[in-house]
JSON list of C-alpha atoms and ligand atoms in Angstrom, two decimals:
[
{"chain": "A", "resi": 4, "resn": "MET", "atom": "CA", "xyz": [0.20, 0.29, -0.10]},
{"chain": "A", "resi": 5, "resn": "LYS", "atom": "CA", "xyz": [1.74, 3.76, -1.06]},
{"chain": "A", "resi": 6, "resn": "LYS", "atom": "CA", "xyz": [1.46, 6.25, 1.42]},
{"chain": "A", "resi": 7, "resn": "VAL", "atom": "CA", "xyz": [0.24, 9.71, -0.24]},
{"chain": "A", "resi": 8, "resn": "ALA", "atom": "CA", "xyz": [1.10, 12.99, 1.10]},
{"chain": "A", "resi": 9, "resn": "ILE", "atom": "CA", "xyz": [-0.61, 16.05, -0.40]},
{"chain": "A", "resi": 10, "resn": "LEU", "atom": "CA", "xyz": [0.17, 19.60, 0.19]},
{"chain": "A", "resi": 11, "resn": "ILE", "atom": "CA", "xyz": [-2.13, 22.54, -0.16]},
{"chain": "A", "resi": 12, "resn": "SER", "atom": "CA", "xyz": [-2.68, 26.02, -0.18]},
{"chain": "A", "resi": 13, "resn": "GLY", "atom": "CA", "xyz": [-6.50, 27.04, 0.02]},
{"chain": "A", "resi": 14, "resn": "GLY", "atom": "CA", "xyz": [-9.71, 25.01, -0.42]},
{"chain": "A", "resi": 15, "resn": "GLY", "atom": "CA", "xyz": [-8.21, 21.47, -1.09]},
{"chain": "A", "resi": 16, "resn": "SER", "atom": "CA", "xyz": [-11.05, 20.53, -3.93]},
{"chain": "A", "resi": 17, "resn": "ASN", "atom": "CA", "xyz": [-8.47, 18.39, -5.72]},
{"chain": "A", "resi": 18, "resn": "MET", "atom": "CA", "xyz": [-7.39, 16.75, -2.56]},
{"chain": "A", "resi": 19, "resn": "VAL", "atom": "CA", "xyz": [-10.87, 15.76, -1.30]},
{"chain": "A", "resi": 20, "resn": "LYS", "atom": "CA", "xyz": [-11.00, 13.50, -4.79]},
{"chain": "A", "resi": 21, "resn": "LEU", "atom": "CA", "xyz": [-7.41, 11.97, -4.24]},
{"chain": "A", "resi": 22, "resn": "VAL", "atom": "CA", "xyz": [-8.50, 11.23, -0.46]},
{"chain": "A", "resi": 23, "resn": "GLN", "atom": "CA", "xyz": [-11.76, 9.90, -1.31]},
{"chain": "A", "resi": 24, "resn": "ALA", "atom": "CA", "xyz": [-10.62, 7.73, -4.24]},
{"chain": "A", "resi": 25, "resn": "MET", "atom": "CA", "xyz": [-7.84, 6.17, -2.26]},
{"chain": "A", "resi": 26, "resn": "THR", "atom": "CA", "xyz": [-10.63, 3.49, -0.84]},
{"chain": "A", "resi": 27, "resn": "GLY", "atom": "CA", "xyz": [-11.32, -0.35, -1.10]},
{"chain": "A", "resi": 28, "resn": "ASP", "atom": "CA", "xyz": [-9.10, -1.88, -4.14]},
{"chain": "A", "resi": 29, "resn": "HIS", "atom": "CA", "xyz": [-6.92, 1.39, -4.81]},
{"chain": "A", "resi": 30, "resn": "PRO", "atom": "CA", "xyz": [-3.17, 0.90, -4.29]},
{"chain": "A", "resi": 31, "resn": "ALA", "atom": "CA", "xyz": [-2.36, 3.63, -2.32]},
{"chain": "A", "resi": 32, "resn": "ARG", "atom": "CA", "xyz": [-4.07, 5.67, 0.90]},
{"chain": "A", "resi": 33, "resn": "ALA", "atom": "CA", "xyz": [-3.51, 8.96, 2.12]},
{"chain": "A", "resi": 34, "resn": "VAL", "atom": "CA", "xyz": [-1.63, 9.62, 5.13]},
{"chain": "A", "resi": 35, "resn": "ILE", "atom": "CA", "xyz": [-1.26, 13.71, 5.88]},
{"chain": "A", "resi": 36, "resn": "VAL", "atom": "CA", "xyz": [-2.67, 16.62, 4.28]},
{"chain": "A", "resi": 37, "resn": "GLY", "atom": "CA", "xyz": [-0.48, 19.83, 4.90]},
{"chain": "A", "resi": 38, "resn": "SER", "atom": "CA", "xyz": [-0.53, 23.01, 3.81]},
{"chain": "A", "resi": 39, "resn": "ASN", "atom": "CA", "xyz": [1.76, 26.50, 3.53]},
{"chain": "A", "resi": 40, "resn": "ASP", "atom": "CA", "xyz": [-1.51, 28.35, 5.17]},
{"chain": "A", "resi": 41, "resn": "PRO", "atom": "CA", "xyz": [-2.96, 27.78, 8.67]},
{"chain": "A", "resi": 42, "resn": "ALA", "atom": "CA", "xyz": [-6.35, 29.03, 7.84]},
{"chain": "A", "resi": 43, "resn": "ALA", "atom": "CA", "xyz": [-6.37, 27.06, 4.51]},
{"chain": "A", "resi": 44, "resn": "GLY", "atom": "CA", "xyz": [-9.84, 25.52, 4.27]},
{"chain": "A", "resi": 45, "resn": "GLY", "atom": "CA", "xyz": [-8.90, 22.18, 2.85]},
{"chain": "A", "resi": 46, "resn": "LEU", "atom": "CA", "xyz": [-7.10, 21.50, 6.27]},
{"chain": "A", "resi": 47, "resn": "ALA", "atom": "CA", "xyz": [-10.46, 21.26, 7.73]},
{"chain": "A", "resi": 48, "resn": "LYS", "atom": "CA", "xyz": [-12.22, 18.96, 5.11]},
{"chain": "A", "resi": 49, "resn": "ALA", "atom": "CA", "xyz": [-9.02, 16.79, 5.25]},
{"chain": "A", "resi": 50, "resn": "ALA", "atom": "CA", "xyz": [-9.39, 16.61, 9.15]},
{"chain": "A", "resi": 51, "resn": "GLU", "atom": "CA", "xyz": [-12.95, 15.70, 8.57]},
{"chain": "A", "resi": 52, "resn": "MET", "atom": "CA", "xyz": [-11.76, 12.33, 6.22]},
{"chain": "A", "resi": 53, "resn": "GLY", "atom": "CA", "xyz": [-9.79, 11.48, 9.13]},
{"chain": "A", "resi": 54, "resn": "VAL", "atom": "CA", "xyz": [-6.33, 12.46, 7.78]},
{"chain": "A", "resi": 55, "resn": "ALA", "atom": "CA", "xyz": [-4.05, 13.73, 9.82]},
{"chain": "A", "resi": 56, "resn": "THR", "atom": "CA", "xyz": [-2.74, 17.53, 8.73]},
{"chain": "A", "resi": 57, "resn": "PHE", "atom": "CA", "xyz": [0.01, 19.97, 9.84]},
{"chain": "A", "resi": 58, "resn": "ALA", "atom": "CA", "xyz": [0.95, 23.85, 8.30]},
{"chain": "A", "resi": 59, "resn": "VAL", "atom": "CA", "xyz": [3.29, 25.88, 7.86]},
{"chain": "A", "resi": 60, "resn": "ASP", "atom": "CA", "xyz": [2.62, 29.27, 7.65]},
{"chain": "A", "resi": 61, "resn": "HIS", "atom": "CA", "xyz": [4.99, 30.44, 4.85]},
{"chain": "A", "resi": 62, "resn": "ARG", "atom": "CA", "xyz": [4.87, 34.36, 6.50]},
{"chain": "A", "resi": 63, "resn": "ALA", "atom": "CA", "xyz": [6.76, 33.70, 9.21]},
{"chain": "A", "resi": 64, "resn": "TYR", "atom": "CA", "xyz": [9.85, 32.42, 7.22]},
{"chain": "A", "resi": 65, "resn": "LYS", "atom": "CA", "xyz": [9.25, 35.72, 4.99]},
{"chain": "A", "resi": 66, "resn": "GLY", "atom": "CA", "xyz": [12.29, 35.92, 2.41]},
{"chain": "A", "resi": 67, "resn": "ASP", "atom": "CA", "xyz": [13.94, 32.30, 4.02]},
{"chain": "A", "resi": 68, "resn": "ARG", "atom": "CA", "xyz": [12.34, 29.82, 1.60]},
{"chain": "A", "resi": 69, "resn": "ALA", "atom": "CA", "xyz": [14.85, 26.96, 2.51]},
{"chain": "A", "resi": 70, "resn": "ALA", "atom": "CA", "xyz": [13.95, 27.41, 6.22]},
{"chain": "A", "resi": 71, "resn": "PHE", "atom": "CA", "xyz": [10.47, 27.68, 5.06]},
{"chain": "A", "resi": 72, "resn": "GLU", "atom": "CA", "xyz": [11.08, 24.36, 3.07]},
{"chain": "A", "resi": 73, "resn": "ALA", "atom": "CA", "xyz": [13.23, 22.59, 6.14]},
{"chain": "A", "resi": 74, "resn": "ALA", "atom": "CA", "xyz": [10.07, 23.48, 8.33]},
{"chain": "A", "resi": 75, "resn": "LEU", "atom": "CA", "xyz": [7.41, 21.74, 5.88]},
{"chain": "A", "resi": 76, "resn": "LEU", "atom": "CA", "xyz": [10.01, 18.69, 5.54]},
{"chain": "A", "resi": 77, "resn": "GLN", "atom": "CA", "xyz": [9.77, 17.41, 9.04]},
{"chain": "A", "resi": 78, "resn": "PRO", "atom": "CA", "xyz": [6.38, 16.50, 9.34]},
{"chain": "A", "resi": 79, "resn": "LEU", "atom": "CA", "xyz": [5.74, 15.92, 5.82]},
{"chain": "A", "resi": 80, "resn": "LEU", "atom": "CA", "xyz": [8.87, 12.80, 6.56]},
{"chain": "A", "resi": 81, "resn": "ALA", "atom": "CA", "xyz": [7.99, 12.25, 9.59]},
{"chain": "A", "resi": 82, "resn": "ALA", "atom": "CA", "xyz": [5.06, 10.38, 7.42]},
{"chain": "A", "resi": 83, "resn": "GLU", "atom": "CA", "xyz": [7.28, 8.33, 5.19]},
{"chain": "A", "resi": 84, "resn": "PRO", "atom": "CA", "xyz": [5.14, 9.27, 1.95]},
{"chain": "A", "resi": 85, "resn": "ASP", "atom": "CA", "xyz": [5.97, 6.99, -0.73]},
{"chain": "A", "resi": 86, "resn": "ILE", "atom": "CA", "xyz": [4.18, 10.01, -2.77]},
{"chain": "A", "resi": 87, "resn": "LEU", "atom": "CA", "xyz": [4.02, 13.31, -2.84]},
{"chain": "A", "resi": 88, "resn": "CYS", "atom": "CA", "xyz": [0.85, 15.19, -4.34]},
{"chain": "A", "resi": 89, "resn": "LEU", "atom": "CA", "xyz": [0.68, 19.10, -5.01]},
{"chain": "A", "resi": 90, "resn": "ALA", "atom": "CA", "xyz": [-2.98, 20.12, -5.23]},
{"chain": "A", "resi": 91, "resn": "GLY", "atom": "CA", "xyz": [-3.67, 23.52, -5.29]},
{"chain": "A", "resi": 92, "resn": "PHE", "atom": "CA", "xyz": [-0.15, 24.29, -3.74]},
{"chain": "A", "resi": 93, "resn": "MET", "atom": "CA", "xyz": [0.78, 27.58, -4.52]},
{"chain": "A", "resi": 94, "resn": "ARG", "atom": "CA", "xyz": [4.56, 28.24, -3.50]},
{"chain": "A", "resi": 95, "resn": "ILE", "atom": "CA", "xyz": [7.51, 27.53, -5.42]},
{"chain": "A", "resi": 96, "resn": "LEU", "atom": "CA", "xyz": [9.68, 25.02, -4.06]},
{"chain": "A", "resi": 97, "resn": "THR", "atom": "CA", "xyz": [13.34, 24.93, -4.40]},
{"chain": "A", "resi": 98, "resn": "PRO", "atom": "CA", "xyz": [15.59, 22.47, -6.44]},
{"chain": "A", "resi": 99, "resn": "ASP", "atom": "CA", "xyz": [16.68, 21.01, -2.88]},
{"chain": "A", "resi": 100, "resn": "PHE", "atom": "CA", "xyz": [13.60, 20.14, -2.13]},
{"chain": "A", "resi": 101, "resn": "VAL", "atom": "CA", "xyz": [12.18, 18.77, -5.76]},
{"chain": "A", "resi": 102, "resn": "GLN", "atom": "CA", "xyz": [15.10, 16.66, -5.66]},
{"chain": "A", "resi": 103, "resn": "ARG", "atom": "CA", "xyz": [14.02, 14.96, -2.40]},
{"chain": "A", "resi": 104, "resn": "PHE", "atom": "CA", "xyz": [11.12, 13.73, -4.03]},
{"chain": "A", "resi": 105, "resn": "GLN", "atom": "CA", "xyz": [11.91, 13.43, -8.19]},
{"chain": "A", "resi": 106, "resn": "GLY", "atom": "CA", "xyz": [10.05, 10.87, -9.44]},
{"chain": "A", "resi": 107, "resn": "ARG", "atom": "CA", "xyz": [7.64, 10.68, -6.68]},
{"chain": "A", "resi": 108, "resn": "MET", "atom": "CA", "xyz": [6.07, 13.89, -6.53]},
{"chain": "A", "resi": 109, "resn": "LEU", "atom": "CA", "xyz": [3.25, 14.95, -8.77]},
{"chain": "A", "resi": 110, "resn": "ASN", "atom": "CA", "xyz": [1.62, 18.13, -9.04]},
{"chain": "A", "resi": 111, "resn": "ILE", "atom": "CA", "xyz": [-1.99, 19.72, -10.96]},
{"chain": "A", "resi": 112, "resn": "HIS", "atom": "CA", "xyz": [-1.48, 22.10, -13.63]},
{"chain": "A", "resi": 113, "resn": "PRO", "atom": "CA", "xyz": [-4.29, 24.28, -14.75]},
{"chain": "A", "resi": 114, "resn": "SER", "atom": "CA", "xyz": [-3.20, 24.74, -18.95]},
{"chain": "A", "resi": 115, "resn": "LEU", "atom": "CA", "xyz": [-2.31, 22.44, -21.39]},
{"chain": "A", "resi": 116, "resn": "LEU", "atom": "CA", "xyz": [1.25, 22.08, -20.62]},
{"chain": "A", "resi": 117, "resn": "PRO", "atom": "CA", "xyz": [3.63, 23.43, -22.10]},
{"chain": "A", "resi": 118, "resn": "LYS", "atom": "CA", "xyz": [1.17, 26.22, -22.72]},
{"chain": "A", "resi": 119, "resn": "TYR", "atom": "CA", "xyz": [0.60, 28.52, -20.15]},
{"chain": "A", "resi": 120, "resn": "PRO", "atom": "CA", "xyz": [2.90, 27.21, -17.19]},
{"chain": "A", "resi": 121, "resn": "GLY", "atom": "CA", "xyz": [3.10, 29.66, -14.26]},
{"chain": "A", "resi": 122, "resn": "LEU", "atom": "CA", "xyz": [-0.09, 31.49, -13.35]},
{"chain": "A", "resi": 123, "resn": "HIS", "atom": "CA", "xyz": [-2.98, 33.43, -14.70]},
{"chain": "A", "resi": 124, "resn": "THR", "atom": "CA", "xyz": [-3.49, 30.32, -17.06]},
{"chain": "A", "resi": 125, "resn": "HIS", "atom": "CA", "xyz": [-7.27, 30.58, -18.04]},
{"chain": "A", "resi": 126, "resn": "GLN", "atom": "CA", "xyz": [-7.20, 34.29, -18.88]},
{"chain": "A", "resi": 127, "resn": "ARG", "atom": "CA", "xyz": [-4.07, 33.92, -21.19]},
{"chain": "A", "resi": 128, "resn": "ALA", "atom": "CA", "xyz": [-5.98, 30.39, -22.87]},
{"chain": "A", "resi": 129, "resn": "ILE", "atom": "CA", "xyz": [-8.85, 33.47, -23.52]},
{"chain": "A", "resi": 130, "resn": "GLU", "atom": "CA", "xyz": [-6.66, 36.05, -24.56]},
{"chain": "A", "resi": 131, "resn": "ALA", "atom": "CA", "xyz": [-5.12, 34.48, -26.90]},
{"chain": "A", "resi": 132, "resn": "GLY", "atom": "CA", "xyz": [-8.10, 33.07, -28.59]},
{"chain": "A", "resi": 133, "resn": "ASP", "atom": "CA", "xyz": [-7.26, 29.33, -27.52]},
{"chain": "A", "resi": 134, "resn": "THR", "atom": "CA", "xyz": [-10.82, 27.14, -28.34]},
{"chain": "A", "resi": 135, "resn": "GLU", "atom": "CA", "xyz": [-9.12, 24.61, -26.18]},
{"chain": "A", "resi": 136, "resn": "ALA", "atom": "CA", "xyz": [-8.13, 24.65, -22.58]},
{"chain": "A", "resi": 137, "resn": "GLY", "atom": "CA", "xyz": [-7.63, 22.01, -19.90]},
{"chain": "A", "resi": 138, "resn": "ALA", "atom": "CA", "xyz": [-5.20, 20.83, -16.86]},
{"chain": "A", "resi": 139, "resn": "THR", "atom": "CA", "xyz": [-2.33, 18.89, -16.90]},
{"chain": "A", "resi": 140, "resn": "VAL", "atom": "CA", "xyz": [-0.75, 16.42, -14.16]},
{"chain": "A", "resi": 141, "resn": "HIS", "atom": "CA", "xyz": [2.56, 16.16, -14.17]},
{"chain": "A", "resi": 142, "resn": "LEU", "atom": "CA", "xyz": [5.81, 14.98, -12.50]},
{"chain": "A", "resi": 143, "resn": "VAL", "atom": "CA", "xyz": [7.59, 17.75, -10.72]},
{"chain": "A", "resi": 144, "resn": "THR", "atom": "CA", "xyz": [11.23, 18.48, -11.93]},
{"chain": "A", "resi": 145, "resn": "PRO", "atom": "CA", "xyz": [13.04, 21.60, -10.60]},
{"chain": "A", "resi": 146, "resn": "GLU", "atom": "CA", "xyz": [11.88, 23.42, -13.96]},
{"chain": "A", "resi": 147, "resn": "LEU", "atom": "CA", "xyz": [8.18, 25.14, -12.88]},
{"chain": "A", "resi": 148, "resn": "ASP", "atom": "CA", "xyz": [5.45, 23.26, -14.34]},
{"chain": "A", "resi": 149, "resn": "ALA", "atom": "CA", "xyz": [7.83, 21.17, -17.16]},
{"chain": "A", "resi": 150, "resn": "GLY", "atom": "CA", "xyz": [8.36, 17.38, -15.81]},
{"chain": "A", "resi": 151, "resn": "PRO", "atom": "CA", "xyz": [7.04, 14.77, -17.69]},
{"chain": "A", "resi": 152, "resn": "MET", "atom": "CA", "xyz": [3.50, 14.81, -18.31]},
{"chain": "A", "resi": 153, "resn": "LEU", "atom": "CA", "xyz": [1.39, 12.00, -16.58]},
{"chain": "A", "resi": 154, "resn": "GLY", "atom": "CA", "xyz": [-2.43, 13.18, -17.56]},
{"chain": "A", "resi": 155, "resn": "GLN", "atom": "CA", "xyz": [-4.33, 15.90, -19.18]},
{"chain": "A", "resi": 156, "resn": "ALA", "atom": "CA", "xyz": [-7.62, 17.10, -19.74]},
{"chain": "A", "resi": 157, "resn": "ARG", "atom": "CA", "xyz": [-9.37, 19.14, -22.16]},
{"chain": "A", "resi": 158, "resn": "VAL", "atom": "CA", "xyz": [-12.17, 21.05, -22.33]},
{"chain": "A", "resi": 159, "resn": "PRO", "atom": "CA", "xyz": [-13.19, 23.66, -24.97]},
{"chain": "A", "resi": 160, "resn": "VAL", "atom": "CA", "xyz": [-13.22, 27.43, -24.75]},
{"chain": "A", "resi": 161, "resn": "LEU", "atom": "CA", "xyz": [-16.61, 28.88, -25.37]},
{"chain": "A", "resi": 162, "resn": "PRO", "atom": "CA", "xyz": [-17.44, 31.61, -26.76]},
{"chain": "A", "resi": 163, "resn": "GLY", "atom": "CA", "xyz": [-18.59, 34.34, -23.93]},
{"chain": "A", "resi": 164, "resn": "ASP", "atom": "CA", "xyz": [-16.04, 32.61, -21.47]},
{"chain": "A", "resi": 165, "resn": "ASP", "atom": "CA", "xyz": [-14.73, 34.38, -19.11]},
{"chain": "A", "resi": 166, "resn": "ALA", "atom": "CA", "xyz": [-11.49, 33.54, -16.45]},
{"chain": "A", "resi": 167, "resn": "ASP", "atom": "CA", "xyz": [-13.89, 32.26, -14.03]},
{"chain": "A", "resi": 168, "resn": "THR", "atom": "CA", "xyz": [-16.30, 30.21, -16.48]},
{"chain": "A", "resi": 169, "resn": "LEU", "atom": "CA", "xyz": [-13.67, 27.99, -17.98]},
{"chain": "A", "resi": 170, "resn": "ALA", "atom": "CA", "xyz": [-11.61, 27.49, -14.65]},
{"chain": "A", "resi": 171, "resn": "ALA", "atom": "CA", "xyz": [-15.08, 26.16, -13.09]},
{"chain": "A", "resi": 172, "resn": "ARG", "atom": "CA", "xyz": [-15.51, 23.73, -16.55]},
{"chain": "A", "resi": 173, "resn": "VAL", "atom": "CA", "xyz": [-11.80, 22.82, -16.07]},
{"chain": "A", "resi": 174, "resn": "LEU", "atom": "CA", "xyz": [-12.05, 22.06, -12.17]},
{"chain": "A", "resi": 175, "resn": "VAL", "atom": "CA", "xyz": [-14.24, 19.87, -13.10]},
{"chain": "A", "resi": 176, "resn": "GLN", "atom": "CA", "xyz": [-12.04, 17.58, -15.05]},
{"chain": "A", "resi": 177, "resn": "GLU", "atom": "CA", "xyz": [-9.17, 17.81, -12.90]},
{"chain": "A", "resi": 178, "resn": "HIS", "atom": "CA", "xyz": [-11.66, 16.25, -10.42]},
{"chain": "A", "resi": 179, "resn": "LEU", "atom": "CA", "xyz": [-11.71, 13.35, -12.96]},
{"chain": "A", "resi": 180, "resn": "LEU", "atom": "CA", "xyz": [-8.18, 13.68, -14.11]},
{"chain": "A", "resi": 181, "resn": "TYR", "atom": "CA", "xyz": [-5.98, 13.87, -11.22]},
{"chain": "A", "resi": 182, "resn": "PRO", "atom": "CA", "xyz": [-7.51, 10.41, -9.21]},
{"chain": "A", "resi": 183, "resn": "GLN", "atom": "CA", "xyz": [-7.15, 8.43, -11.99]},
{"chain": "A", "resi": 184, "resn": "VAL", "atom": "CA", "xyz": [-3.40, 9.64, -12.54]},
{"chain": "A", "resi": 185, "resn": "LEU", "atom": "CA", "xyz": [-2.71, 9.19, -9.35]},
{"chain": "A", "resi": 186, "resn": "ARG", "atom": "CA", "xyz": [-4.07, 5.49, -9.18]},
{"chain": "A", "resi": 187, "resn": "ARG", "atom": "CA", "xyz": [-1.95, 4.95, -12.50]},
{"chain": "A", "resi": 188, "resn": "PHE", "atom": "CA", "xyz": [0.98, 6.12, -11.17]},
{"chain": "A", "resi": 189, "resn": "ALA", "atom": "CA", "xyz": [0.59, 4.34, -7.67]},
{"chain": "A", "resi": 190, "resn": "SER", "atom": "CA", "xyz": [0.02, 0.59, -9.40]},
{"chain": "A", "resi": 191, "resn": "GLY", "atom": "CA", "xyz": [3.40, 1.46, -11.32]},
{"chain": "A", "resi": 192, "resn": "ASP", "atom": "CA", "xyz": [1.74, 2.78, -14.76]},
{"chain": "A", "resi": 193, "resn": "GLN", "atom": "CA", "xyz": [3.14, 5.96, -16.27]},
{"chain": "A", "resi": 194, "resn": "THR", "atom": "CA", "xyz": [1.62, 5.40, -19.32]},
{"chain": "A", "resi": 195, "resn": "PRO", "atom": "CA", "xyz": [-0.03, 9.42, -19.90]},
{"chain": "A", "resi": 196, "resn": "LEU", "atom": "CA", "xyz": [-3.68, 8.93, -19.37]},
{"chain": "A", "resi": 197, "resn": "ILE", "atom": "CA", "xyz": [-5.87, 11.92, -21.82]},
{"chain": "A", "resi": 198, "resn": "LEU", "atom": "CA", "xyz": [-9.30, 12.88, -21.08]},
{"chain": "A", "resi": 199, "resn": "ASN", "atom": "CA", "xyz": [-11.23, 14.41, -23.76]},
{"chain": "A", "resi": 200, "resn": "ALA", "atom": "CA", "xyz": [-14.23, 16.68, -22.44]},
{"chain": "A", "resi": 201, "resn": "ALA", "atom": "CA", "xyz": [-13.76, 19.15, -25.48]},
{"chain": "B", "resi": 516, "resn": "LIG", "atom": "C1", "xyz": [-6.90, 24.20, -9.33]},
{"chain": "B", "resi": 516, "resn": "LIG", "atom": "O1", "xyz": [-7.56, 25.62, -10.50]},
{"chain": "B", "resi": 516, "resn": "LIG", "atom": "C2", "xyz": [-5.31, 24.16, -9.46]},
{"chain": "B", "resi": 516, "resn": "LIG", "atom": "O2", "xyz": [-5.50, 23.32, -10.59]},
{"chain": "B", "resi": 516, "resn": "LIG", "atom": "C3", "xyz": [-4.70, 24.71, -9.25]},
{"chain": "B", "resi": 516, "resn": "LIG", "atom": "O3", "xyz": [-4.99, 25.07, -8.10]},
{"chain": "B", "resi": 516, "resn": "LIG", "atom": "C4", "xyz": [-6.46, 25.44, -8.49]},
{"chain": "B", "resi": 516, "resn": "LIG", "atom": "C5", "xyz": [-7.48, 24.56, -7.03]},
{"chain": "B", "resi": 516, "resn": "LIG", "atom": "O4", "xyz": [-7.15, 23.71, -6.61]},
{"chain": "B", "resi": 516, "resn": "LIG", "atom": "N1", "xyz": [-3.66, 24.21, -8.81]},
{"chain": "B", "resi": 516, "resn": "LIG", "atom": "P1", "xyz": [-7.90, 23.32, -5.28]},
{"chain": "B", "resi": 516, "resn": "LIG", "atom": "O5", "xyz": [-9.40, 23.46, -5.40]},
{"chain": "B", "resi": 516, "resn": "LIG", "atom": "O6", "xyz": [-7.22, 23.93, -3.79]},
{"chain": "B", "resi": 516, "resn": "LIG", "atom": "O7", "xyz": [-7.54, 21.97, -5.47]}
]
């Protein structure tokens, strides 16, 4: 049984779907949920589902990224995770941190990578006149939003879409994509999964 740790920064809707999927004959179980924000709404949701939680407030380490990550690593490593999932985790991690988990660290990014790494992905897709958008689950490497793709979900960009309406359409697919990709990954299968809701 693989042990999965999940890092969040906010509501944790992707985290909830991942935890809920890890039951029955699923080869993994969630063992801990952590956040850089003690007020992250997802922490209460994780606790309600019986998953251990922790928070390390990144603001207490202003400007000292290495110290923040050292504090984050302590409870994380104590849980001895086999797999680390970033799910709506909004802090950039240093290569030192990434290298500790490289090859077993996943992230979900709300664009069809390699298009639109970074922030404001939906607004950028709309402004570019794209007819499709979506989300990507990838292995995390030191370069931001650039690791090998493990799954992608495509949705149409509709006339009249704004960033919020497009984000909502993509989020529905994220909630389908990430649990399926994690299940495959936990069973040793890295074949990319493509979901088309376009
Ligand atoms: C989602 O758009 C996800 O792609 C991005 O963070 C947003 C919120 O995720 N990484 P969640 O609801 O906190 O899981």
